[in-house]
Structures are given as structure tokens and as C-alpha cells.
CSV table of C-alpha atoms in Angstrom, one decimal:
chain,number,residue,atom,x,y,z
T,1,UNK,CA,29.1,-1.6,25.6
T,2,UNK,CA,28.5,-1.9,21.8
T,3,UNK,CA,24.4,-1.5,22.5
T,4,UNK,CA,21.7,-4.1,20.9
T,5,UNK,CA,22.9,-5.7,17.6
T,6,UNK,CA,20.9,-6.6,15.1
T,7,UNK,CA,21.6,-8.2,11.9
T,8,UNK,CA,21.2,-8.2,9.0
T,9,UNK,CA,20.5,-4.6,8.4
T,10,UNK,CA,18.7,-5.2,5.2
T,11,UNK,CA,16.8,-7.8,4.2
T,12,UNK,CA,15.3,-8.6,0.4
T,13,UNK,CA,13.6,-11.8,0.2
T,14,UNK,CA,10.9,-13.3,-2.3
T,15,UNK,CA,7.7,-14.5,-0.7
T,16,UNK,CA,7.6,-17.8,0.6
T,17,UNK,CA,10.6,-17.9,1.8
T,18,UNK,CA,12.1,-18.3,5.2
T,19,UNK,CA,13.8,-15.0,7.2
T,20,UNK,CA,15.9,-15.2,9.8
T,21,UNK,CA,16.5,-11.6,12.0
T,22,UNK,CA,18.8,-12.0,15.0
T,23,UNK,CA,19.3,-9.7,18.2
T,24,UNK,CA,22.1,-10.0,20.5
T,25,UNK,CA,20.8,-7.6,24.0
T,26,UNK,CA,23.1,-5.5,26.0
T,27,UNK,CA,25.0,-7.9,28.3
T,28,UNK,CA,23.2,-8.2,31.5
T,29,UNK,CA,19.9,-7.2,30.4
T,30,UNK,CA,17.4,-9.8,31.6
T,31,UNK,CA,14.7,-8.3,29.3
T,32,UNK,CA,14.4,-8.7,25.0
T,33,UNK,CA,11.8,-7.5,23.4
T,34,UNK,CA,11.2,-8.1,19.4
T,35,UNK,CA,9.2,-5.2,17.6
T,36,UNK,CA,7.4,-4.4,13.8
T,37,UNK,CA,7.1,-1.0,12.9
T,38,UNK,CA,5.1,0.0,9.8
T,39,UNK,CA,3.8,3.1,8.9
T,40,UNK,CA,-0.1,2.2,9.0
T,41,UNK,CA,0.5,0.7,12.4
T,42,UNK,CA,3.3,2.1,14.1
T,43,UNK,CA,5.4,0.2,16.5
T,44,UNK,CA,3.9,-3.1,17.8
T,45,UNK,CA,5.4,-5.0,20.2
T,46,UNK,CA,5.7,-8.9,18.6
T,47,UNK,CA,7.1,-11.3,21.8
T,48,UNK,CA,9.2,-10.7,24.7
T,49,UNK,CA,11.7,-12.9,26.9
T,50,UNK,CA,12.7,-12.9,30.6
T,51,UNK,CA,15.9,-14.2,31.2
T,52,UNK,CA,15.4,-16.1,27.7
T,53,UNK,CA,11.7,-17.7,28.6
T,54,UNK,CA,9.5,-16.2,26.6
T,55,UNK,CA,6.7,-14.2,28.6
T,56,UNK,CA,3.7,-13.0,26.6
T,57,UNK,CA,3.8,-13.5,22.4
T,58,UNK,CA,0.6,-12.3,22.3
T,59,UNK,CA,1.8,-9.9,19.1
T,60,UNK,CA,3.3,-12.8,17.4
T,61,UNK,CA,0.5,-11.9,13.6
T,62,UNK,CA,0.5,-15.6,12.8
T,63,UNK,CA,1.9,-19.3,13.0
T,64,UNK,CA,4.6,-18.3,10.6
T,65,UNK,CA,6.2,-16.4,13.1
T,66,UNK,CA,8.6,-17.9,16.1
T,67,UNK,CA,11.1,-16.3,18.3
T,68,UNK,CA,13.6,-18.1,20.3
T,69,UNK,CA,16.6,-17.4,23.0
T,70,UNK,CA,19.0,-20.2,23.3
T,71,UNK,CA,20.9,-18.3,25.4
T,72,UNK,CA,21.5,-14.6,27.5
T,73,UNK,CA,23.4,-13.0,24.5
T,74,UNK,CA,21.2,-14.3,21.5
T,75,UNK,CA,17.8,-14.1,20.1
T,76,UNK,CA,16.1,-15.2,16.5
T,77,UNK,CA,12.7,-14.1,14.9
T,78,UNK,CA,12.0,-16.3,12.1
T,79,UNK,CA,9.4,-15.5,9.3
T,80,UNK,CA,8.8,-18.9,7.4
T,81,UNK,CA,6.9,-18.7,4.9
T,82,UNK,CA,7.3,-15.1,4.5
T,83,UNK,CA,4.4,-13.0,2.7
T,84,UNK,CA,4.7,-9.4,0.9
T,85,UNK,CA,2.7,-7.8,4.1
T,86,UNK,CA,5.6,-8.8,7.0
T,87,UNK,CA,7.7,-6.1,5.2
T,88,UNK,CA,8.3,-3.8,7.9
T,89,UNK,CA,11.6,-2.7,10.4
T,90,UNK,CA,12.0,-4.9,12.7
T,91,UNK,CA,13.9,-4.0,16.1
T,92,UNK,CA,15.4,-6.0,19.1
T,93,UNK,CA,15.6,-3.4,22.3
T,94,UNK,CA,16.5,-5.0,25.6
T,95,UNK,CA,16.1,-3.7,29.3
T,96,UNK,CA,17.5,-4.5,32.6
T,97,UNK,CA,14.1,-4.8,34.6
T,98,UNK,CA,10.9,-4.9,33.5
T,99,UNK,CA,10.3,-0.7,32.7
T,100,UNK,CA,9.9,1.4,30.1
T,101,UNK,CA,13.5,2.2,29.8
T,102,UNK,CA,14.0,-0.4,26.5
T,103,UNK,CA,17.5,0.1,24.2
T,104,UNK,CA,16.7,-0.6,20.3
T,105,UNK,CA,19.0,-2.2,18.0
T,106,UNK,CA,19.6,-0.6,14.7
T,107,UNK,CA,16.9,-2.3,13.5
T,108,UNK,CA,16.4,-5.1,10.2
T,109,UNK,CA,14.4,-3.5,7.7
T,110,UNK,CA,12.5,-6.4,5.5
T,111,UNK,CA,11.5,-6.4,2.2
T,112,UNK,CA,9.1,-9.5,0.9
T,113,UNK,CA,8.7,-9.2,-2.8
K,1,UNK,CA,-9.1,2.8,19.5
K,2,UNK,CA,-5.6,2.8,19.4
K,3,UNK,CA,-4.5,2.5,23.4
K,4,UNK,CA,-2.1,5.4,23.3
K,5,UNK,CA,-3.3,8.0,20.3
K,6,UNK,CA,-0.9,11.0,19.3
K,7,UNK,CA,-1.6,13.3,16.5
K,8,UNK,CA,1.0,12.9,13.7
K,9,UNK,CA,1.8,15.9,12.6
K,10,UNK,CA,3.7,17.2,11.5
K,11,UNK,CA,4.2,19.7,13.9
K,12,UNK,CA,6.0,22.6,12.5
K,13,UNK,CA,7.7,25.3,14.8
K,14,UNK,CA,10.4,27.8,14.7
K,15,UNK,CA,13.9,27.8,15.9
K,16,UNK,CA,13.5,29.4,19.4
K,17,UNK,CA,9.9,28.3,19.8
K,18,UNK,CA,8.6,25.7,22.2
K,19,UNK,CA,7.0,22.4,20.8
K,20,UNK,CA,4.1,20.8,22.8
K,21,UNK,CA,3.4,17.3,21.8
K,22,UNK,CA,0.3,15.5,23.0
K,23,UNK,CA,-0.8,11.7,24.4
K,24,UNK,CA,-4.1,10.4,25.2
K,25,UNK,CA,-4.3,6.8,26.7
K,26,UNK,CA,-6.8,4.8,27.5
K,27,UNK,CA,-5.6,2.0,29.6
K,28,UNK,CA,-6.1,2.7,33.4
K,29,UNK,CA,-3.6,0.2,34.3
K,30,UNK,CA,-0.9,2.2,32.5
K,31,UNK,CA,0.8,4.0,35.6
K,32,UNK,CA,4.4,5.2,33.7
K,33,UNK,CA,4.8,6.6,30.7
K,34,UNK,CA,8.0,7.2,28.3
K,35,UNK,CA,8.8,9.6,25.6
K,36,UNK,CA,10.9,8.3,22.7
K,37,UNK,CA,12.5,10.0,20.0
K,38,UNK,CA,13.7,8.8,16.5
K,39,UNK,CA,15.4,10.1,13.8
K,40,UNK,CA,14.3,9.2,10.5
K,41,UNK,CA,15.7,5.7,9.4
K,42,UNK,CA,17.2,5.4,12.9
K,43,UNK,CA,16.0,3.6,15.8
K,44,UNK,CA,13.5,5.2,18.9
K,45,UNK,CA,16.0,6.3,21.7
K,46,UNK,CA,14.5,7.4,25.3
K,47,UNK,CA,14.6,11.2,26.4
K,48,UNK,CA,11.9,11.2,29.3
K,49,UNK,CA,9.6,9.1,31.5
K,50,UNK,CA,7.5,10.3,34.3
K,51,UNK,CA,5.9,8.5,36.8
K,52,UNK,CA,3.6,10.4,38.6
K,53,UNK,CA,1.3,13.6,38.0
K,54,UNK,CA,2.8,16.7,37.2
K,55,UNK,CA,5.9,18.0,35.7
K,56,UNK,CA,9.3,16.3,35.0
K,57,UNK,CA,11.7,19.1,34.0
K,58,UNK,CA,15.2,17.7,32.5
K,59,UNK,CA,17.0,20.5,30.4
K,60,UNK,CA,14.8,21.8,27.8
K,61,UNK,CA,12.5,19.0,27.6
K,62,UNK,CA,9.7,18.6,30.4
K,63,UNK,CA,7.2,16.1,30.6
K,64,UNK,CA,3.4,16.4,31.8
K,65,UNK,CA,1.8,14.1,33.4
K,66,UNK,CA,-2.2,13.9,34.2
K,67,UNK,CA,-4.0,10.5,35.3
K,68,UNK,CA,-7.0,12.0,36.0
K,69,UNK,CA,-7.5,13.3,32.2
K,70,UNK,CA,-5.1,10.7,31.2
K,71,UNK,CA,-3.0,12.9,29.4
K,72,UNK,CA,0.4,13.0,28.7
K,73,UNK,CA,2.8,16.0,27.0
K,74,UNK,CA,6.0,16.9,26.0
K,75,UNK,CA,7.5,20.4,25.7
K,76,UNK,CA,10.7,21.3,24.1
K,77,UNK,CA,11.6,24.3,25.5
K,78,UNK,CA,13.9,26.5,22.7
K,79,UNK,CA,13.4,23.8,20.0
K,80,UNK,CA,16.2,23.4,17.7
K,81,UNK,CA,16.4,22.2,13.9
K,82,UNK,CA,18.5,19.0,15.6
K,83,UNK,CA,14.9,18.5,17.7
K,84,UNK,CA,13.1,17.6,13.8
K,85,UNK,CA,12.2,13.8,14.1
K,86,UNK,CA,9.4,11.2,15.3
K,87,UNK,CA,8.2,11.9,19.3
K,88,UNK,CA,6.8,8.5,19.8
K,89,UNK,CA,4.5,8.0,23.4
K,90,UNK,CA,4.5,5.0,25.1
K,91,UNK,CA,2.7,3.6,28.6
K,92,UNK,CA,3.8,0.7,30.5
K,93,UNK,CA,0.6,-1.4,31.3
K,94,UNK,CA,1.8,-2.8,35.2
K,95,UNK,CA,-0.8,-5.7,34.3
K,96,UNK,CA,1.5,-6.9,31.5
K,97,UNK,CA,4.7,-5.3,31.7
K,98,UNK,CA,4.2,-4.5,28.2
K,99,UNK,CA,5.2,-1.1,26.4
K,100,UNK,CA,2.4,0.0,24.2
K,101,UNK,CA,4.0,3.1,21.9
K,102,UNK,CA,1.4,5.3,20.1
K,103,UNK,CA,2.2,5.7,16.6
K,104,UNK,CA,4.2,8.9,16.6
K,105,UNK,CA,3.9,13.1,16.6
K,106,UNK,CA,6.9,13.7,13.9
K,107,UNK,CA,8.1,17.3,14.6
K,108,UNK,CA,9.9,20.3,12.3
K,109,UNK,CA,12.3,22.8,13.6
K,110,UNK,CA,12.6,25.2,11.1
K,111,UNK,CA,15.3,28.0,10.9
């Protein structure tokens, strides 16, 4: 298996505008979980899905924020507008069951200027 | 307070030597915990979890595991310059399902 894709890998944006990140999970993982990781606040957990419903986005900062999983294979995070503060990495990992045992993507690191 | 708290280093030690790295949580409800490593400008990858109190031995990295202090270590045992990177801590809450990571030990292997 080819592991969590992410894409793009690098994002430059100017502020206000809209971002789309997309994840694509290890096949037959029924768990996706979309992360932020700054340096002031290490990694934070934003939203996760089960078996694309999503269960808690209680890390979701604001409304500008929105995940969605149309389908087993494919998630979005969306940033719209987006300010200079969302620059951060952002990662997909996905899991099999709900544990611990989470497989990160490469990771889309964002730049808002 | 952060829920899981790590120092963050860095945490220098030399080739041969054995690294401890060091958790605190404060959530109850966390009953497993996980240790992560990442590279710099890579993503976290999993090296250990351990469940229950005591020690979880798997080559040269063991984990230790105390619920009563709520405590949580990792030792690398013969540390290597490869070992140099981020040791990220994380406990999985079995109220929410959620992993909450502390924000990192990052450790040097020197030569």
C-alpha cells in the first residue's frame, strides 16, 4: 500500500483566500483523522471521521474551517477565508480501529501571507 | 495545563548512551498511551504503545508505564545519531477515542 496521501505538499496562499488540503487513507481504514501542527502548540487533533461520518470536530478553530468525506478513499479540509495564523502542517493519518495506532500522510505545509 | 506535558529538550546524549524521555498526563480516562517519532520536516511515525503498568521492551526501545503516578517514559537503549528527532507522547482518552499528543521531547545523538 502506497500509505496516506496528501496533497498538495506545499501550499502559498494570500489571506482571504480559500484552501483546499486533501487526504486519501490507507484502503480499509475506517478511521481519518485531520491534524495542525505549529510549533507554539504542537500537534492538535482538528476533526475525525468513522467510516466517512464525521465523529467529534470539536478541534475544528473556527467557522472557516470544514472537513468532508464523500467517500472511503477521500477526504477535504477546507480553509475559506484563510488568515495568516492557519499557517501551520497540516496531516491526514488514518487507522483501522479506533486506537492509537494512526498512519500520517506526508503532510501539507500552509503558508497564508 | 496541557493534558499530556513533555519537556522539549533538547535532550542531548552520546552515541552508546541511553536516552530517557518523560510524559505526565493528566487525564484519568487515558488508559493507552503511544510514543511517536518524527524526523524533522517528516511526518510522526509509531515506535511503541503500552497498555498497561510496567515495562514494554521491543529492541532497544522500552516503554514505561505508571497509572498510579501517571507517568509515562521512553528509553532508548544504545541511542544512535539515526535516534536524533522529535519523541512526541500521546494518550488515547477511552471517553473520546481521541489522541491527545503532547508537544514533543526533540532528542540529539551525538557521536
Amino acid at each position: 500500500d502506497a500509505g496516506v496521501i496528501q496533497s498538495p505538499r506545499h501550499e502559498v496562499t494570500e489571506m482571504g483566500q480559500e484552501v483546499t488540503l486533501r487526504c486519501k487513507p490507507i484502503s480499509g481504514h475506517d478511521y481519518l483523522f485531520w491534524y495542525r501542527q505549529t510549533m507554539m502548540r504542537g500537534l492538535e487533533l482538528l476533526i475525525y471521521f468513522n467510516n466517512n461520518v464525521p465523529i467529534d470536530d470539536s478541534g475544528m478553530p473556527e467557522d472557516r474551517f470544514s472537513a468532508k468525506m464523500p467517500n472511503a478513499s477521500f477526504s477535504t479540509l477546507k480553509i475559506q477565508p484563510s488568515e495568516p495564523r492557519d499557517s501551520a502542517v497540516y496531516f491526514c493519518a488514518s487507522s483501522p480501529e479506533a486506537s492509537g495506532e494512526q498512519y500520517f500522510g506526508p503532510g501539507t505545509r500552509l503558508t497564508v501571507t | 495545563q496541557k493534558e499530556v506535558e513533555q519537556n522539549s529538550g533538547p535532550l542531548s546524549v552520546p552515541e552508546g548512551a541511553i536516552a530517557s524521555l518523560n510524559c505526565t498526563y493528566s487525564d484519568r480516562g487515558s488508559q493507552s498511551f503511544f510514543w511517536y517519532r518524527q524526523y524533522s520536516g517528516k511526518s510522526p511515525e509509531l515506535i511503541m504503545f503500552i497498555y498497561s503498568n510496567g515495562d514494554k521492551e521491543d529492541g532497544r526501545f522500552t516503554a514505561q508505564l505508571n497509572k498510579a503516578s501517571q507517568y509515562v517514559s521512553l528509553l532508548i537503549r544504545d541511542s544512535q545519531p539515526s535516534d536524533s528527532a522529535t519523541y512526541l507522547c500521546a494518550g488515547l482518552s477511552y471517553n473520546t477515542d481521541k489522541l491527545i499528543f503532547g508537544t514533543g521531547t526533540r532528542l540529539q545523538v551525538f557521536p
